[in-house]
C-alpha positions as semicolon CSV with decimal commas, in nm:
position;residue;x (nm);y (nm);z (nm)
1;M;13,974;5,223;15,397
2;N;13,645;5,272;15,581
3;T;13,623;5,648;15,632
4;D;13,297;5,615;15,828
5;A;13,475;5,403;16,090
6;I;13,773;5,639;16,099
7;F;13,545;5,940;16,138
8;S;13,365;5,769;16,427
9;E;13,701;5,702;16,589
10;I;13,794;6,070;16,549
11;R;13,464;6,183;16,701
12;N;13,530;5,959;17,002
13;K;13,867;6,129;17,052
14;Y;13,692;6,462;17,110
15;S;13,430;6,398;17,374
16;D;13,430;6,772;17,448
17;E;13,367;6,871;17,085
18;Y;13,199;7,207;17,045
19;Y;12,958;7,098;16,774
20;S;12,907;6,803;16,543
21;T;12,679;6,671;16,272
22;E;12,679;6,330;16,111
23;N;12,969;6,434;15,889
24;S;13,137;6,728;16,061
25;I;13,314;6,800;16,390
26;L;13,397;7,148;16,517
27;V;13,628;7,154;16,820
28;H;13,721;7,459;17,028
29;G;14,082;7,481;17,141
30;D;14,448;7,513;17,046
31;S;14,479;7,316;16,722
32;L;14,838;7,212;16,791
33;E;14,722;7,026;17,100
34;L;14,402;6,899;16,935
35;L;14,603;6,758;16,644
36;K;14,780;6,518;16,878
37;K;14,454;6,330;16,935
38;L;14,399;6,250;16,567
39;P;14,481;5,892;16,458
40;D;14,782;5,835;16,233
41;H;14,716;5,865;15,858
42;S;14,346;5,940;15,902
43;I;14,314;6,266;15,704
44;A;14,286;6,281;15,325
45;L;14,325;6,657;15,289
46;I;14,452;6,937;15,511
47;L;14,312;7,266;15,381
48;T;14,402;7,541;15,623
49;D;14,475;7,910;15,665
50;P;14,712;7,974;15,959
51;P;14,804;8,322;16,084
52;Y;15,027;8,489;15,825
53;H;15,258;8,659;16,080
54;S;15,386;8,912;15,825
55;T;15,049;9,088;15,806
56;K;15,038;9,161;16,183
57;K;14,657;9,180;16,198
58;R;14,539;9,226;16,555
59;N;14,195;9,087;16,476
60;I;14,343;8,745;16,392
61;I;14,461;8,537;16,689
62;G;14,830;8,450;16,654
63;D;14,914;8,699;16,380
64;T;15,117;8,920;16,616
65;N;15,263;8,648;16,838
66;F;15,611;8,636;16,686
67;S;15,882;8,902;16,681
68;K;16,101;8,715;16,430
69;D;16,028;8,518;16,114
70;S;16,234;8,229;16,254
71;E;16,003;8,202;16,558
72;Y;15,701;8,178;16,329
73;I;15,868;7,915;16,109
74;E;15,956;7,701;16,411
75;W;15,595;7,726;16,530
76;M;15,475;7,613;16,187
77;R;15,728;7,330;16,194
78;K;15,538;7,183;16,489
79;Y;15,231;7,173;16,267
80;A;15,426;7,017;15,981
81;I;15,538;6,732;16,207
82;E;15,180;6,662;16,318
83;W;15,042;6,705;15,965
84;K;15,284;6,444;15,834
85;R;15,167;6,201;16,102
86;V;14,792;6,246;16,051
87;L;14,793;6,280;15,670
88;K;14,712;5,970;15,467
89;H;15,007;5,840;15,267
90;N;14,829;5,957;14,951
91;G;14,695;6,276;15,105
92;S;14,743;6,643;15,012
93;I;14,788;6,977;15,189
94;F;14,692;7,331;15,090
95;C;14,848;7,586;15,326
96;F;14,755;7,952;15,274
97;C;15,027;8,206;15,349
98;S;15,148;8,554;15,262
99;S;15,385;8,610;14,970
100;A;15,638;8,742;15,224
101;M;15,657;8,406;15,409
102;S;15,605;8,159;15,125
103;A;15,974;8,093;15,048
104;Q;16,071;8,032;15,411
105;L;15,772;7,806;15,468
106;Q;15,850;7,603;15,157
107;V;16,207;7,542;15,272
108;M;16,080;7,423;15,610
109;F;15,801;7,209;15,459
110;S;16,046;7,043;15,218
111;A;16,197;6,850;15,510
112;Y;15,866;6,664;15,552
113;F;15,673;6,688;15,224
114;N;15,709;6,721;14,850
115;V;15,638;7,084;14,764
116;L;15,436;7,049;14,444
117;S;15,312;7,402;14,373
118;D;15,338;7,758;14,494
119;I;14,993;7,877;14,387
120;V;14,938;8,250;14,335
121;W;14,586;8,359;14,426
122;T;14,538;8,690;14,245
123;K;14,197;8,797;14,389
124;P;14,071;8,993;14,083
125;N;13,823;9,213;14,268
126;A;13,604;9,475;14,102
127;P;13,726;9,839;14,098
128;G;13,665;10,009;14,430
129;Y;13,621;9,680;14,614
130;D;13,979;9,644;14,736
131;G;13,990;9,961;14,942
132;W;14,358;9,942;15,039
133;K;14,465;9,907;14,678
134;Q;14,271;10,222;14,588
135;K;14,397;10,427;14,884
136;M;14,760;10,316;14,885
137;K;15,020;10,581;14,796
138;K;15,205;10,362;14,546
139;E;15,523;10,566;14,516
140;A;15,577;10,549;14,894
141;L;15,589;10,169;14,897
142;R;15,934;10,129;14,740
143;Q;15,821;9,786;14,620
144;W;15,529;9,633;14,430
145;Y;15,196;9,641;14,611
146;S;15,112;9,291;14,735
147;H;14,780;9,206;14,571
148;S;14,799;8,828;14,596
149;E;14,824;8,550;14,847
150;R;15,009;8,221;14,822
151;I;14,880;7,867;14,866
152;I;15,150;7,604;14,914
153;F;15,043;7,265;14,777
154;L;15,213;6,963;14,935
155;E;15,206;6,583;14,935
156;N;15,359;6,333;15,174
157;A;15,721;6,251;15,096
158;V;15,880;5,911;15,154
159;E;16,253;5,853;15,112
160;G;16,367;5,568;14,890
161;N;16,305;5,676;14,531
162;L;16,385;5,966;14,301
163;F;16,068;6,167;14,361
164;K;16,001;6,055;14,721
165;S;15,681;5,885;14,608
166;Y;15,486;5,675;14,858
167;F;15,329;5,465;14,584
168;G;15,665;5,419;14,411
169;G;15,818;5,282;14,729
170;Q;15,523;5,052;14,792
171;L;15,530;4,912;14,439
172;A;15,902;4,840;14,460
173;A;15,859;4,670;14,798
174;W;15,569;4,454;14,672
175;R;15,761;4,351;14,361
176;K;16,080;4,267;14,549
177;S;15,892;4,069;14,814
178;V;15,808;3,809;14,547
179;N;16,147;3,834;14,372
180;M;16,002;3,976;14,051
181;S;16,201;4,202;13,818
182;T;16,064;4,523;13,670
183;I;16,093;4,363;13,326
184;K;15,887;4,061;13,433
185;L;15,619;4,274;13,599
186;A;15,602;4,494;13,288
187;E;15,564;4,183;13,073
188;L;15,285;4,037;13,288
189;T;15,090;4,363;13,304
190;G;15,161;4,492;12,954
191;A;15,319;4,808;13,098
192;Y;15,605;4,826;12,849
193;G;15,806;5,142;12,791
194;K;15,935;5,281;12,464
195;V;16,293;5,307;12,594
196;N;16,362;5,055;12,870
197;H;16,218;4,708;12,915
198;G;16,107;4,787;13,270
199;G;15,878;5,039;13,106
200;S;15,613;5,206;13,313
201;I;15,702;4,995;13,618
202;A;16,041;5,168;13,650
203;N;15,880;5,510;13,609
204;W;15,610;5,431;13,866
205;E;15,868;5,308;14,116
206;A;16,077;5,624;14,068
207;G;15,766;5,836;14,125
208;R;15,778;6,003;13,782
209;N;15,412;5,925;13,721
210;I;15,131;5,693;13,834
211;P;14,925;5,411;13,685
212;S;14,564;5,460;13,585
213;K;14,306;5,272;13,785
214;A;14,286;5,005;13,513
215;Q;14,665;4,967;13,512
216;Y;14,668;4,942;13,891
217;E;14,407;4,666;13,881
218;K;14,639;4,470;13,649
219;L;14,929;4,526;13,888
220;K;14,715;4,417;14,180
221;A;14,603;4,100;14,005
222;V;14,956;3,999;13,901
223;L;15,115;4,074;14,238
224;S;14,834;3,904;14,430
225;E;14,874;3,594;14,213
226;A;15,247;3,603;14,287
227;G;15,179;3,603;14,661
228;V;15,165;3,967;14,776
229;P;14,889;3,979;15,042
230;D;14,633;4,248;15,124
231;L;14,702;4,493;14,844
232;P;14,512;4,821;14,902
233;E;14,246;4,973;14,682
234;Y;14,352;5,234;14,425
235;E;14,188;5,513;14,626
236;D;14,400;5,427;14,930
237;V;14,737;5,436;14,759
238;I;14,719;5,687;14,470
239;R;14,699;6,059;14,550
240;P;14,388;6,198;14,377
241;F;14,435;6,495;14,145
242;N;14,133;6,569;13,931
243;V;14,161;6,869;13,701
244;N;14,083;6,939;13,337
245;K;14,100;7,215;13,076
246;D;13,757;7,352;13,171
247;I;13,854;7,459;13,526
248;E;14,144;7,637;13,696
249;F;14,441;7,404;13,650
250;T;14,745;7,633;13,646
251;D;14,926;7,763;13,954
252;V;14,762;8,105;13,913
253;W;14,412;8,115;14,066
254;S;14,175;8,404;14,000
255;F;13,889;8,344;14,244
256;K;13,731;8,665;14,371
257;N;13,768;8,744;14,740
258;V;13,472;8,734;14,981
259;R;13,297;9,071;14,974
260;Q;13,267;9,260;15,300
261;Y;12,956;9,198;15,509
262;K;12,869;9,261;15,870
263;G;13,041;9,003;16,087
264;K;13,276;8,875;15,813
265;H;13,586;8,688;15,931
266;P;13,895;8,899;15,848
267;A;14,057;8,609;15,660
268;E;13,750;8,434;15,516
269;K;13,818;8,241;15,196
270;P;13,571;8,210;14,905
271;L;13,369;7,889;14,885
272;D;13,436;7,839;14,513
273;L;13,813;7,839;14,577
274;L;13,781;7,595;14,868
275;E;13,551;7,364;14,672
276;H;13,792;7,370;14,378
277;A;14,078;7,259;14,605
278;I;13,869;6,985;14,767
279;K;13,726;6,847;14,441
280;A;14,071;6,829;14,284
281;T;14,241;6,639;14,565
282;T;13,991;6,413;14,743
283;Y;13,749;6,130;14,679
284;E;13,386;6,149;14,790
285;G;13,358;6,054;15,156
286;D;13,716;6,160;15,239
287;I;13,798;6,349;15,559
288;V;13,911;6,713;15,529
289;L;14,091;6,887;15,816
290;D;14,114;7,263;15,883
291;C;14,329;7,353;16,185
292;F;14,234;7,723;16,172
293;A;13,866;7,699;16,089
294;G;13,764;8,063;16,140
295;S;13,418;8,107;15,991
296;G;13,392;7,735;15,909
297;S;13,402;7,782;15,530
298;T;13,625;7,479;15,475
299;G;13,370;7,262;15,655
300;V;13,084;7,408;15,453
301;A;13,273;7,343;15,126
302;A;13,354;6,985;15,232
303;L;12,990;6,910;15,318
304;H;12,871;7,061;14,989
305;L;13,088;6,805;14,809
306;G;12,997;6,498;15,015
307;R;13,316;6,493;15,221
308;K;13,357;6,485;15,599
309;A;13,506;6,778;15,792
310;V;13,716;6,808;16,108
311;L;13,751;7,172;16,217
312;F;13,964;7,322;16,496
313;E;13,919;7,684;16,608
314;I;14,077;7,863;16,904
315;D;13,838;8,162;16,912
316;L;13,510;8,073;17,085
317;A;13,322;8,350;16,903
318;W;13,418;8,204;16,565
319;C;13,326;7,856;16,688
320;S;12,975;7,990;16,743
321;Y;12,972;8,144;16,397
322;G;13,104;7,826;16,235
323;R;12,847;7,615;16,418
324;N;12,568;7,827;16,273
325;C;12,715;7,790;15,923
326;L;12,736;7,412;15,954
327;R;12,379;7,395;16,087
328;Q;12,253;7,563;15,770
329;Q;12,391;7,295;15,539
330;P;12,112;7,081;15,385
331;A;12,097;6,731;15,530
332;V;12,051;6,586;15,181
333;K;12,401;6,703;15,083
334;Q;12,558;6,571;15,401
335;S;12,394;6,232;15,345
336;L;12,603;6,189;15,031
337;V;12,902;6,105;15,248
338;G;12,977;5,736;15,241
339;A;12,704;5,672;14,984
């Protein structure tokens, strides 16, 4: 998939964009309406931080808009519907939320996506840095002090197999279109299993796991020879997930929060956390979307890593701030996109 062409198409959709560079677009407006202009299945990663609702912060637009949890969930459902449409079939979503709303959001999201992880961000700040934690009268709380945030990690879900796997459904459809059994495909590709003769093919079709790139190339060669046309590249069908033992790979993240500074966005997220999320779940040159861009940190992180960024922000003052942040990114890093 040519991401340069897709990104150009996206730029053309927003003729009134607030600011753009070669590899980033920042658009001012209501993101729910702006989302409707995005092409289907054009976004590799949605990394976004919507209003939490439960925190009721008056300095964050939308945080006090809802009197009931159910109203907030139905508002977020509108995003889920649009996210499912614009997300690539092998794309991912990170949605920040409060611990108070995580369970309800997951139930709602599960109608559209596979909920893969409920990540706990612990924010291990230095003593005296988290002022509320120091000042809070603990015994008056009648519950445990909330010193973490949640990040819900999602992938697109497709009905038709055990784990609602897009790739699993595609593989089964390709195989059946040329009347080939799982046993035969396993034999031709060498993807035997220790228990059943369908081997890895059956597991891949169920969505239990995925082939390596080398295994996929064997599948592609065999199925193409059998008559399946226009098989996609590995990067367009397999959801990327790149982690190892040397980096954060559990569902407990310990990135320090952004220290206070004059003009700081009240919900600004640390660049190292954002870059970790982007590196783990995208390929170089992929398009990253943030529907609640705030200070523009998601865009900055994406450009640092040679990805493209589409940012929506409703607050004109933060659009100005985000524009200045994007302007400061070295052109040499942005030129990595599409290289």
